[in-house]
mmCIF file of C-alpha atoms and ligand atoms in Angstrom:
data_model
loop_
_atom_site.group_PDB
_atom_site.id
_atom_site.type_symbol
_atom_site.label_atom_id
_atom_site.label_comp_id
_atom_site.label_asym_id
_atom_site.label_seq_id
_atom_site.Cartn_x
_atom_site.Cartn_y
_atom_site.Cartn_z
ATOM 1 C CA UNK A 1 112.472 69.765 -56.344
ATOM 2 C CA UNK A 2 111.993 66.150 -55.915
ATOM 3 C CA UNK A 3 114.301 64.253 -53.155
ATOM 4 C CA UNK A 4 117.535 62.809 -54.426
ATOM 5 C CA UNK A 5 116.543 59.308 -55.490
ATOM 6 C CA UNK A 6 117.301 56.329 -53.157
ATOM 7 C CA UNK A 7 119.127 53.603 -55.072
ATOM 8 C CA UNK A 8 118.628 49.794 -54.460
ATOM 9 C CA UNK A 9 122.090 49.807 -53.064
ATOM 10 C CA UNK A 10 121.609 52.762 -50.629
ATOM 11 C CA UNK A 11 118.258 51.320 -49.631
ATOM 12 C CA UNK A 12 119.839 47.955 -48.806
ATOM 13 C CA UNK A 13 122.741 49.533 -46.905
ATOM 14 C CA UNK A 14 120.046 51.744 -44.852
ATOM 15 C CA UNK A 15 117.883 48.574 -44.246
ATOM 16 C CA UNK A 16 120.841 46.748 -43.070
ATOM 17 C CA UNK A 17 121.873 49.435 -40.473
ATOM 18 C CA UNK A 18 118.310 49.421 -39.216
ATOM 19 C CA UNK A 19 117.602 45.622 -39.117
ATOM 20 C CA UNK A 20 120.099 43.026 -38.152
ATOM 21 C CA UNK A 21 118.270 40.272 -40.336
ATOM 22 C CA UNK A 22 118.948 42.392 -43.506
ATOM 23 C CA UNK A 23 122.540 43.053 -42.861
ATOM 24 C CA UNK A 24 125.022 40.824 -44.777
ATOM 25 C CA UNK A 25 123.653 37.762 -46.583
ATOM 26 C CA UNK A 26 120.044 39.070 -47.333
ATOM 27 C CA UNK A 27 121.640 42.214 -48.604
ATOM 28 C CA UNK A 28 123.806 40.134 -51.005
ATOM 29 C CA UNK A 29 120.820 38.237 -52.301
ATOM 30 C CA UNK A 30 118.703 41.471 -52.865
ATOM 31 C CA UNK A 31 121.660 43.230 -54.732
ATOM 32 C CA UNK A 32 121.986 40.080 -56.935
ATOM 33 C CA UNK A 33 118.217 40.132 -57.602
ATOM 34 C CA UNK A 34 118.774 43.712 -58.904
ATOM 35 C CA UNK A 35 121.587 42.611 -61.165
ATOM 36 C CA UNK A 36 119.860 39.558 -62.356
ATOM 37 C CA UNK A 37 116.621 41.627 -63.054
ATOM 38 C CA UNK A 38 118.669 44.228 -65.195
ATOM 39 C CA UNK A 39 120.430 41.238 -67.298
ATOM 40 C CA UNK A 40 116.991 39.678 -67.752
ATOM 41 C CA UNK A 41 115.342 42.994 -68.870
ATOM 42 C CA UNK A 42 117.989 43.774 -71.381
ATOM 43 C CA UNK A 43 117.543 40.275 -73.086
ATOM 44 C CA UNK A 44 113.794 40.757 -73.090
ATOM 45 C CA UNK A 45 114.058 44.272 -74.497
ATOM 46 C CA UNK A 46 116.069 42.864 -77.478
ATOM 47 C CA UNK A 47 114.783 39.340 -77.955
ATOM 48 C CA UNK A 48 112.805 40.183 -81.031
ATOM 49 C CA UNK A 49 116.105 41.514 -82.738
ATOM 50 C CA UNK A 50 118.473 38.677 -81.785
ATOM 51 C CA UNK A 51 116.233 35.722 -82.460
ATOM 52 C CA UNK A 52 115.425 34.965 -78.905
ATOM 53 C CA UNK A 53 111.662 34.727 -79.297
ATOM 54 C CA UNK A 54 109.663 31.604 -79.959
ATOM 55 C CA UNK A 55 109.857 27.979 -78.794
ATOM 56 C CA UNK A 56 112.712 25.696 -78.149
ATOM 57 C CA UNK A 57 110.604 22.745 -79.126
ATOM 58 C CA UNK A 58 110.958 21.138 -75.736
ATOM 59 C CA UNK A 59 108.417 20.791 -72.844
ATOM 60 C CA UNK A 60 109.444 22.024 -69.374
ATOM 61 C CA UNK A 61 109.424 20.259 -66.010
ATOM 62 C CA UNK A 62 105.766 21.029 -65.714
ATOM 63 C CA UNK A 63 104.745 20.014 -69.214
ATOM 64 C CA UNK A 64 104.460 23.435 -70.623
ATOM 65 C CA UNK A 65 105.941 24.333 -74.115
ATOM 66 C CA UNK A 66 109.466 25.944 -73.237
ATOM 67 C CA UNK A 67 110.327 29.359 -74.941
ATOM 68 C CA UNK A 68 113.861 30.307 -75.684
ATOM 69 C CA UNK A 69 113.319 33.107 -73.106
ATOM 70 C CA UNK A 70 112.498 30.535 -70.521
ATOM 71 C CA UNK A 71 115.707 28.684 -70.949
ATOM 72 C CA UNK A 72 117.683 31.950 -70.929
ATOM 73 C CA UNK A 73 115.933 33.363 -67.838
ATOM 74 C CA UNK A 74 116.471 29.877 -66.035
ATOM 75 C CA UNK A 75 120.120 29.761 -66.672
ATOM 76 C CA UNK A 76 120.846 33.365 -65.758
ATOM 77 C CA UNK A 77 118.930 32.992 -62.572
ATOM 78 C CA UNK A 78 120.691 29.695 -61.651
ATOM 79 C CA UNK A 79 124.190 31.162 -62.532
ATOM 80 C CA UNK A 80 123.452 34.459 -60.854
ATOM 81 C CA UNK A 81 122.668 32.791 -57.368
ATOM 82 C CA UNK A 82 125.230 29.945 -57.751
ATOM 83 C CA UNK A 83 127.730 32.791 -57.985
ATOM 84 C CA UNK A 84 126.774 34.321 -54.563
ATOM 85 C CA UNK A 85 127.918 31.182 -52.748
ATOM 86 C CA UNK A 86 125.033 31.571 -50.437
ATOM 87 C CA UNK A 87 122.500 29.315 -52.180
ATOM 88 C CA UNK A 88 122.741 25.488 -51.777
ATOM 89 C CA UNK A 89 119.839 24.457 -54.090
ATOM 90 C CA UNK A 90 117.359 25.961 -56.540
ATOM 91 C CA UNK A 91 113.826 24.850 -57.179
ATOM 92 C CA UNK A 92 112.798 26.330 -60.704
ATOM 93 C CA UNK A 93 109.690 25.927 -62.829
ATOM 94 C CA UNK A 94 112.095 25.182 -65.540
ATOM 95 C CA UNK A 95 113.987 22.305 -63.757
ATOM 96 C CA UNK A 96 112.312 18.974 -63.192
ATOM 97 C CA UNK A 97 114.428 18.390 -59.881
ATOM 98 C CA UNK A 98 115.850 20.443 -57.287
ATOM 99 C CA UNK A 99 119.252 21.675 -58.550
ATOM 100 C CA UNK A 100 122.001 21.451 -55.982
ATOM 101 C CA UNK A 101 124.621 23.983 -56.147
ATOM 102 C CA UNK A 102 128.287 23.443 -55.470
ATOM 103 C CA UNK A 103 128.464 26.399 -52.953
ATOM 104 C CA UNK A 104 131.691 28.063 -52.325
ATOM 105 C CA UNK A 105 131.084 29.169 -48.723
ATOM 106 C CA UNK A 106 128.119 28.288 -46.538
ATOM 107 C CA UNK A 107 124.976 27.501 -48.601
ATOM 108 C CA UNK A 108 122.564 29.091 -46.018
ATOM 109 C CA UNK A 109 119.577 29.594 -48.489
ATOM 110 C CA UNK A 110 117.571 27.820 -50.911
ATOM 111 C CA UNK A 111 115.775 29.764 -53.861
ATOM 112 C CA UNK A 112 112.419 29.001 -55.357
ATOM 113 C CA UNK A 113 111.943 30.776 -58.572
ATOM 114 C CA UNK A 114 109.751 31.031 -61.623
ATOM 115 C CA UNK A 115 112.374 32.641 -63.828
ATOM 116 C CA UNK A 116 109.915 33.738 -66.494
ATOM 117 C CA UNK A 117 106.326 34.168 -65.500
ATOM 118 C CA UNK A 118 103.706 34.738 -68.266
ATOM 119 C CA UNK A 119 105.730 33.017 -70.919
ATOM 120 C CA UNK A 120 102.776 33.258 -73.244
ATOM 121 C CA UNK A 121 103.251 36.857 -73.463
ATOM 122 C CA UNK A 122 106.982 36.918 -74.806
ATOM 123 C CA UNK A 123 106.120 36.853 -78.503
ATOM 124 C CA UNK A 124 103.465 39.643 -78.147
ATOM 125 C CA UNK A 125 105.689 42.090 -76.167
ATOM 126 C CA UNK A 126 103.282 41.704 -73.306
ATOM 127 C CA UNK A 127 104.165 41.913 -69.581
ATOM 128 C CA UNK A 128 106.502 39.282 -68.064
ATOM 129 C CA UNK A 129 107.813 38.545 -64.565
ATOM 130 C CA UNK A 130 110.344 36.588 -62.452
ATOM 131 C CA UNK A 131 109.206 35.394 -59.186
ATOM 132 C CA UNK A 132 111.579 34.511 -56.296
ATOM 133 C CA UNK A 133 111.358 33.264 -52.742
ATOM 134 C CA UNK A 134 114.253 32.427 -50.438
ATOM 135 C CA UNK A 135 114.230 29.993 -47.370
ATOM 136 C CA UNK A 136 117.111 30.141 -44.664
ATOM 137 C CA UNK A 137 118.454 26.685 -43.984
ATOM 138 C CA UNK A 138 118.995 25.171 -40.547
ATOM 139 C CA UNK A 139 122.307 23.602 -41.857
ATOM 140 C CA UNK A 140 125.524 25.117 -43.134
ATOM 141 C CA UNK A 141 126.768 22.727 -45.648
ATOM 142 C CA UNK A 142 126.194 22.453 -49.417
ATOM 143 C CA UNK A 143 123.904 19.368 -49.224
ATOM 144 C CA UNK A 144 120.326 20.724 -49.139
ATOM 145 C CA UNK A 145 117.608 18.066 -48.802
ATOM 146 C CA UNK A 146 114.152 18.224 -50.409
ATOM 147 C CA UNK A 147 112.548 19.041 -46.991
ATOM 148 C CA UNK A 148 114.597 22.191 -47.047
ATOM 149 C CA UNK A 149 112.805 23.262 -50.061
ATOM 150 C CA UNK A 150 109.474 21.862 -49.469
ATOM 151 C CA UNK A 151 108.423 24.211 -46.666
ATOM 152 C CA UNK A 152 105.362 26.438 -45.973
ATOM 153 C CA UNK A 153 105.602 29.800 -47.296
ATOM 154 C CA UNK A 154 105.452 31.299 -43.701
ATOM 155 C CA UNK A 155 109.066 30.237 -43.462
ATOM 156 C CA UNK A 156 110.134 32.553 -46.314
ATOM 157 C CA UNK A 157 112.772 35.174 -45.346
ATOM 158 C CA UNK A 158 112.893 37.150 -48.754
ATOM 159 C CA UNK A 159 110.425 37.027 -51.600
ATOM 160 C CA UNK A 160 109.086 39.128 -54.374
ATOM 161 C CA UNK A 161 109.015 39.583 -58.167
ATOM 162 C CA UNK A 162 110.518 41.449 -61.044
ATOM 163 C CA UNK A 163 107.823 42.909 -63.500
ATOM 164 C CA UNK A 164 109.081 43.591 -67.017
ATOM 165 C CA UNK A 165 106.537 45.918 -68.534
ATOM 166 C CA UNK A 166 106.638 49.791 -69.754
ATOM 167 C CA UNK A 167 109.280 49.833 -67.123
ATOM 168 C CA UNK A 168 111.177 47.172 -65.110
ATOM 169 C CA UNK A 169 110.221 47.047 -61.533
ATOM 170 C CA UNK A 170 111.906 44.965 -58.640
ATOM 171 C CA UNK A 171 109.486 44.415 -55.671
ATOM 172 C CA UNK A 172 110.457 42.703 -52.588
ATOM 173 C CA UNK A 173 109.680 41.913 -49.051
ATOM 174 C CA UNK A 174 112.060 40.636 -46.180
ATOM 175 C CA UNK A 175 109.317 40.674 -43.683
ATOM 176 C CA UNK A 176 109.342 44.375 -43.082
ATOM 177 C CA UNK A 177 106.866 45.643 -45.597
ATOM 178 C CA UNK A 178 107.113 45.730 -49.462
ATOM 179 C CA UNK A 179 109.267 47.952 -51.302
ATOM 180 C CA UNK A 180 109.282 48.712 -55.053
ATOM 181 C CA UNK A 181 112.033 49.940 -57.288
ATOM 182 C CA UNK A 182 111.937 51.187 -60.760
ATOM 183 C CA UNK A 183 114.743 50.698 -63.166
ATOM 184 C CA UNK A 184 116.127 53.953 -64.573
ATOM 185 C CA UNK A 185 117.606 52.308 -67.665
ATOM 186 C CA UNK A 186 119.707 55.361 -68.594
ATOM 187 C CA UNK A 187 121.845 55.304 -65.315
ATOM 188 C CA UNK A 188 121.387 51.529 -64.925
ATOM 189 C CA UNK A 189 120.168 51.754 -61.284
ATOM 190 C CA UNK A 190 116.878 50.612 -59.569
ATOM 191 C CA UNK A 191 115.586 53.551 -57.674
ATOM 192 C CA UNK A 192 113.084 53.352 -54.970
ATOM 193 C CA UNK A 193 109.780 54.413 -56.454
ATOM 194 C CA UNK A 194 107.257 52.685 -54.274
ATOM 195 C CA UNK A 195 108.178 52.838 -50.515
ATOM 196 C CA UNK A 196 106.049 50.547 -48.267
ATOM 197 C CA UNK A 197 103.474 49.401 -50.794
ATOM 198 C CA UNK A 198 99.871 48.906 -49.241
ATOM 199 C CA UNK A 199 97.213 46.885 -50.989
ATOM 200 C CA UNK A 200 94.008 48.800 -50.389
ATOM 201 C CA UNK A 201 91.428 46.612 -48.378
ATOM 202 C CA UNK A 202 89.060 46.478 -51.197
ATOM 203 C CA UNK A 203 89.314 46.878 -54.848
ATOM 204 C CA UNK A 204 87.124 47.331 -58.047
ATOM 205 C CA UNK A 205 88.554 44.825 -60.352
ATOM 206 C CA UNK A 206 88.882 41.225 -60.728
ATOM 207 C CA UNK A 207 91.448 39.165 -62.802
ATOM 208 C CA UNK A 208 90.939 35.533 -63.837
ATOM 209 C CA UNK A 209 90.802 33.542 -67.135
ATOM 210 C CA UNK A 210 86.946 33.881 -67.546
ATOM 211 C CA UNK A 211 87.194 31.730 -70.702
ATOM 212 C CA UNK A 212 87.057 28.778 -68.056
ATOM 213 C CA UNK A 213 83.847 30.262 -66.091
ATOM 214 C CA UNK A 214 81.586 27.405 -66.875
ATOM 215 C CA UNK A 215 84.266 24.871 -65.827
ATOM 216 C CA UNK A 216 84.568 26.474 -62.448
ATOM 217 C CA UNK A 217 83.012 25.250 -59.298
ATOM 218 C CA UNK A 218 79.440 26.797 -58.733
ATOM 219 C CA UNK A 219 80.524 29.169 -55.843
ATOM 220 C CA UNK A 220 83.034 30.757 -58.182
ATOM 221 C CA UNK A 221 80.501 31.024 -61.029
ATOM 222 C CA UNK A 222 78.121 32.787 -58.504
ATOM 223 C CA UNK A 223 81.143 35.029 -57.325
ATOM 224 C CA UNK A 224 81.662 36.108 -60.824
ATOM 225 C CA UNK A 225 77.898 36.700 -61.203
ATOM 226 C CA UNK A 226 77.973 38.818 -58.012
ATOM 227 C CA UNK A 227 80.898 41.035 -58.857
ATOM 228 C CA UNK A 228 79.529 41.585 -62.424
ATOM 229 C CA UNK A 229 75.944 42.614 -61.082
ATOM 230 C CA UNK A 230 75.069 46.385 -61.220
ATOM 231 C CA UNK A 231 75.071 47.940 -57.851
ATOM 232 C CA UNK A 232 76.497 51.446 -57.746
ATOM 233 C CA UNK A 233 76.133 51.599 -53.956
ATOM 234 C CA UNK A 234 78.544 48.658 -53.370
ATOM 235 C CA UNK A 235 80.946 49.523 -56.259
ATOM 236 C CA UNK A 236 79.713 46.948 -58.762
ATOM 237 C CA UNK A 237 80.107 45.873 -61.503
ATOM 238 C CA UNK A 238 83.891 45.288 -60.824
ATOM 239 C CA UNK A 239 86.129 45.817 -63.971
ATOM 240 C CA UNK A 240 87.920 42.782 -65.427
ATOM 241 C CA UNK A 241 91.526 42.851 -65.942
ATOM 242 C CA UNK A 242 93.711 39.918 -67.103
ATOM 243 C CA UNK A 243 97.029 40.039 -68.765
ATOM 244 C CA UNK A 244 98.066 36.526 -68.905
ATOM 245 C CA UNK A 245 101.008 37.107 -66.493
ATOM 246 C CA UNK A 246 100.521 36.582 -62.875
ATOM 247 C CA UNK A 247 103.141 39.109 -61.795
ATOM 248 C CA UNK A 248 101.542 41.778 -63.807
ATOM 249 C CA UNK A 249 97.965 41.236 -62.619
ATOM 250 C CA UNK A 250 99.122 40.856 -58.979
ATOM 251 C CA UNK A 251 101.149 44.130 -59.210
ATOM 252 C CA UNK A 252 98.001 45.932 -60.355
ATOM 253 C CA UNK A 253 95.958 44.561 -57.565
ATOM 254 C CA UNK A 254 98.640 45.450 -54.876
ATOM 255 C CA UNK A 255 98.530 49.089 -55.981
ATOM 256 C CA UNK A 256 94.996 49.267 -56.909
ATOM 257 C CA UNK A 257 93.155 46.741 -55.009
ATOM 258 C CA UNK A 258 91.018 43.734 -56.240
ATOM 259 C CA UNK A 259 91.349 40.209 -56.671
ATOM 260 C CA UNK A 260 93.357 37.697 -58.976
ATOM 261 C CA UNK A 261 92.157 33.954 -59.034
ATOM 262 C CA UNK A 262 93.098 30.798 -60.690
ATOM 263 C CA UNK A 263 90.831 27.991 -59.480
ATOM 264 C CA UNK A 264 90.795 24.386 -60.479
ATOM 265 C CA UNK A 265 88.954 23.348 -63.770
ATOM 266 C CA UNK A 266 88.666 20.274 -65.763
ATOM 267 C CA UNK A 267 92.203 20.973 -67.514
ATOM 268 C CA UNK A 268 93.792 21.839 -64.296
ATOM 269 C CA UNK A 269 92.572 19.460 -61.648
ATOM 270 C CA UNK A 270 94.458 21.251 -58.807
ATOM 271 C CA UNK A 271 94.575 24.629 -60.347
ATOM 272 C CA UNK A 272 97.429 25.773 -62.746
ATOM 273 C CA UNK A 273 99.829 27.693 -60.462
ATOM 274 C CA UNK A 274 102.620 26.339 -58.592
ATOM 275 C CA UNK A 275 102.748 26.636 -54.721
ATOM 276 C CA UNK A 276 106.500 26.687 -54.164
ATOM 277 C CA UNK A 277 107.793 29.292 -56.591
ATOM 278 C CA UNK A 278 104.538 31.198 -57.575
ATOM 279 C CA UNK A 279 101.812 31.116 -54.830
ATOM 280 C CA UNK A 280 103.886 31.135 -51.805
ATOM 281 C CA UNK A 281 106.411 33.920 -52.695
ATOM 282 C CA UNK A 282 103.516 36.211 -53.981
ATOM 283 C CA UNK A 283 101.391 35.197 -50.951
ATOM 284 C CA UNK A 284 104.290 36.488 -48.605
ATOM 285 C CA UNK A 285 104.384 39.853 -50.674
ATOM 286 C CA UNK A 286 100.631 40.166 -50.585
ATOM 287 C CA UNK A 287 100.232 39.702 -46.843
ATOM 288 C CA UNK A 288 103.207 42.084 -46.193
ATOM 289 C CA UNK A 289 101.256 44.718 -48.144
ATOM 290 C CA UNK A 290 98.314 44.121 -45.886
ATOM 291 C CA UNK A 291 96.430 41.877 -48.534
ATOM 292 C CA UNK A 292 95.964 38.088 -48.358
ATOM 293 C CA UNK A 293 96.320 34.918 -50.354
ATOM 294 C CA UNK A 294 94.309 31.681 -50.091
ATOM 295 C CA UNK A 295 93.917 28.437 -51.636
ATOM 296 C CA UNK A 296 90.336 27.028 -51.517
ATOM 297 C CA UNK A 297 89.865 29.035 -48.378
ATOM 298 C CA UNK A 298 93.171 27.938 -46.692
ATOM 299 C CA UNK A 299 96.012 30.513 -46.082
ATOM 300 C CA UNK A 300 98.505 29.901 -48.928
ATOM 301 C CA UNK A 301 101.450 30.568 -46.546
ATOM 302 C CA UNK A 302 100.413 27.590 -44.241
ATOM 303 C CA UNK A 303 100.277 24.939 -47.264
ATOM 304 C CA UNK A 304 103.057 22.323 -46.973
ATOM 305 C CA UNK A 305 104.300 21.608 -50.589
ATOM 306 C CA UNK A 306 104.141 17.910 -51.456
ATOM 307 C CA UNK A 307 106.480 18.223 -54.385
ATOM 308 C CA UNK A 308 108.531 20.873 -56.127
ATOM 309 C CA UNK A 309 105.985 21.396 -58.865
ATOM 310 C CA UNK A 310 102.783 21.230 -56.441
ATOM 311 C CA UNK A 311 99.940 22.953 -57.948
ATOM 312 C CA UNK A 312 97.104 24.588 -56.017
ATOM 313 C CA UNK A 313 94.214 26.952 -56.662
ATOM 314 C CA UNK A 314 95.048 30.778 -55.792
ATOM 315 C CA UNK A 315 92.998 33.628 -54.804
ATOM 316 C CA UNK A 316 95.338 36.794 -54.073
ATOM 317 C CA UNK A 317 94.737 40.407 -53.594
ATOM 318 C CA UNK A 318 92.745 42.741 -51.107
ATOM 319 C CA UNK A 319 91.876 41.167 -47.902
ATOM 320 C CA UNK A 320 88.132 41.966 -48.209
ATOM 321 C CA UNK A 321 87.968 40.710 -51.856
ATOM 322 C CA UNK A 322 89.692 37.476 -51.020
ATOM 323 C CA UNK A 323 87.515 36.998 -47.893
ATOM 324 C CA UNK A 324 84.386 37.534 -49.992
ATOM 325 C CA UNK A 325 85.577 35.148 -52.708
ATOM 326 C CA UNK A 326 86.241 32.432 -50.018
ATOM 327 C CA UNK A 327 82.681 33.002 -48.764
ATOM 328 C CA UNK A 328 81.388 32.108 -52.150
ATOM 329 C CA UNK A 329 83.529 29.081 -52.337
ATOM 330 C CA UNK A 330 82.184 27.943 -48.936
ATOM 331 C CA UNK A 331 78.614 28.321 -50.482
ATOM 332 C CA UNK A 332 77.755 31.247 -48.129
ATOM 333 C CA UNK A 333 77.521 34.036 -50.599
ATOM 334 C CA UNK A 334 77.835 37.716 -49.872
ATOM 335 C CA UNK A 335 77.012 38.860 -46.275
ATOM 336 C CA UNK A 336 73.995 41.046 -46.061
ATOM 337 C CA UNK A 337 76.095 44.154 -45.201
ATOM 338 C CA UNK A 338 77.927 43.876 -48.700
HETATM 339 P P1 AHM B 401 103.944 30.274 -66.796
HETATM 340 O O1 AHM B 401 104.662 30.443 -65.623
HETATM 341 O O2 AHM B 401 104.062 29.086 -67.558
HETATM 342 O O3 AHM B 401 103.964 31.500 -67.616
HETATM 343 O O4 AHM B 401 102.289 30.008 -66.288
HETATM 344 C C1 AHM B 401 101.916 30.874 -65.192
HETATM 345 C C2 AHM B 401 100.901 31.816 -65.978
HETATM 346 C C3 AHM B 401 100.392 33.102 -65.028
HETATM 347 O O5 AHM B 401 101.344 34.062 -65.160
HETATM 348 C C4 AHM B 401 99.120 33.423 -65.556
HETATM 349 O O6 AHM B 401 98.325 34.162 -64.625
HETATM 350 C C5 AHM B 401 98.675 32.164 -66.008
HETATM 351 O O7 AHM B 401 99.508 31.252 -66.192
HETATM 352 C C6 AHM B 401 97.758 32.333 -67.298
HETATM 353 O O8 AHM B 401 97.283 31.069 -67.621
HETATM 354 P P2 AHM B 401 96.081 30.916 -68.643
HETATM 355 O O9 AHM B 401 96.784 31.309 -69.958
HETATM 356 O O10 AHM B 401 95.458 29.605 -68.535
HETATM 357 O O11 AHM B 401 95.079 32.016 -68.286
HETATM 358 MG MG1 MG B 402 107.308 30.334 -66.447
#
């Protein structure tokens, strides 16, 4: 008989007893993430039935066409974390400026979020995600300043994602490994399904929009050439897997190994993905799972954002795959041992 399941609430309680930094505020934030994820999952499940698919006809803060679900997700996340009284400011893909929250108590945290990752998948019933990252503030008032949001990912205290797919999963790290919970929709509880997730050192697949291959720097074209060469001894060719939702692709890689990358191209001079609320939070998760995340060879977690919607190239996944990718970017190619 399988052991009695560990609910998200029981996990938070037990982690709180083991680790002083999880007790209290972080526990409240993780619990609220669970509630928010359930609320968003319900809306996504029924979106096609209640007229919630399609565009609103506006562009969002970063110039992308905004979907109805983008707007709903953003409002839900903002409302949910405003209600905790713990968050002084929110940086979101869907908000042009940092949103300051009238906090009830001490606004000890700032939240960086992509409320709906993979928006292009909404209308085709594809995988979607929510990405979150929390920084702890040094001050205890309600007036967060931009420098409290524009911080390197190495200062994150809590980050992770929700994946809406065949099941809904909540995956988080508070700096003590990565834990994944699957929603049992019948009982309305997130249950611990992936304790201490570890990303394999090396994988067998790569994930990228290869439609842009001829537009990529030569080193990356060479890398794609290399991983698609046939060499059974070194596990090549790699398989290609790409869903159009970063969260879904990164989740696969955390579990099975491999690499996701979104480099710069002529349409995306600095890459497409956003450092503050996409790359840094997922970089924290990847590192905590034993993987890595880099941007043109630099550790993503060390990058200081210049603006809320700062974009950067991203390579994320198995440590050895990312290191190999970075060798190609640097023009070194594969090591003789590979
Ligand atoms: P979004 O947050 O507006 O959905 O943009 C981010 C998404 C990622 O989830 C995904 O990996 C990438 O953009 C897909 O971009 P493209 O369609 O150019 O391949
Ligand atoms: Mg989005």
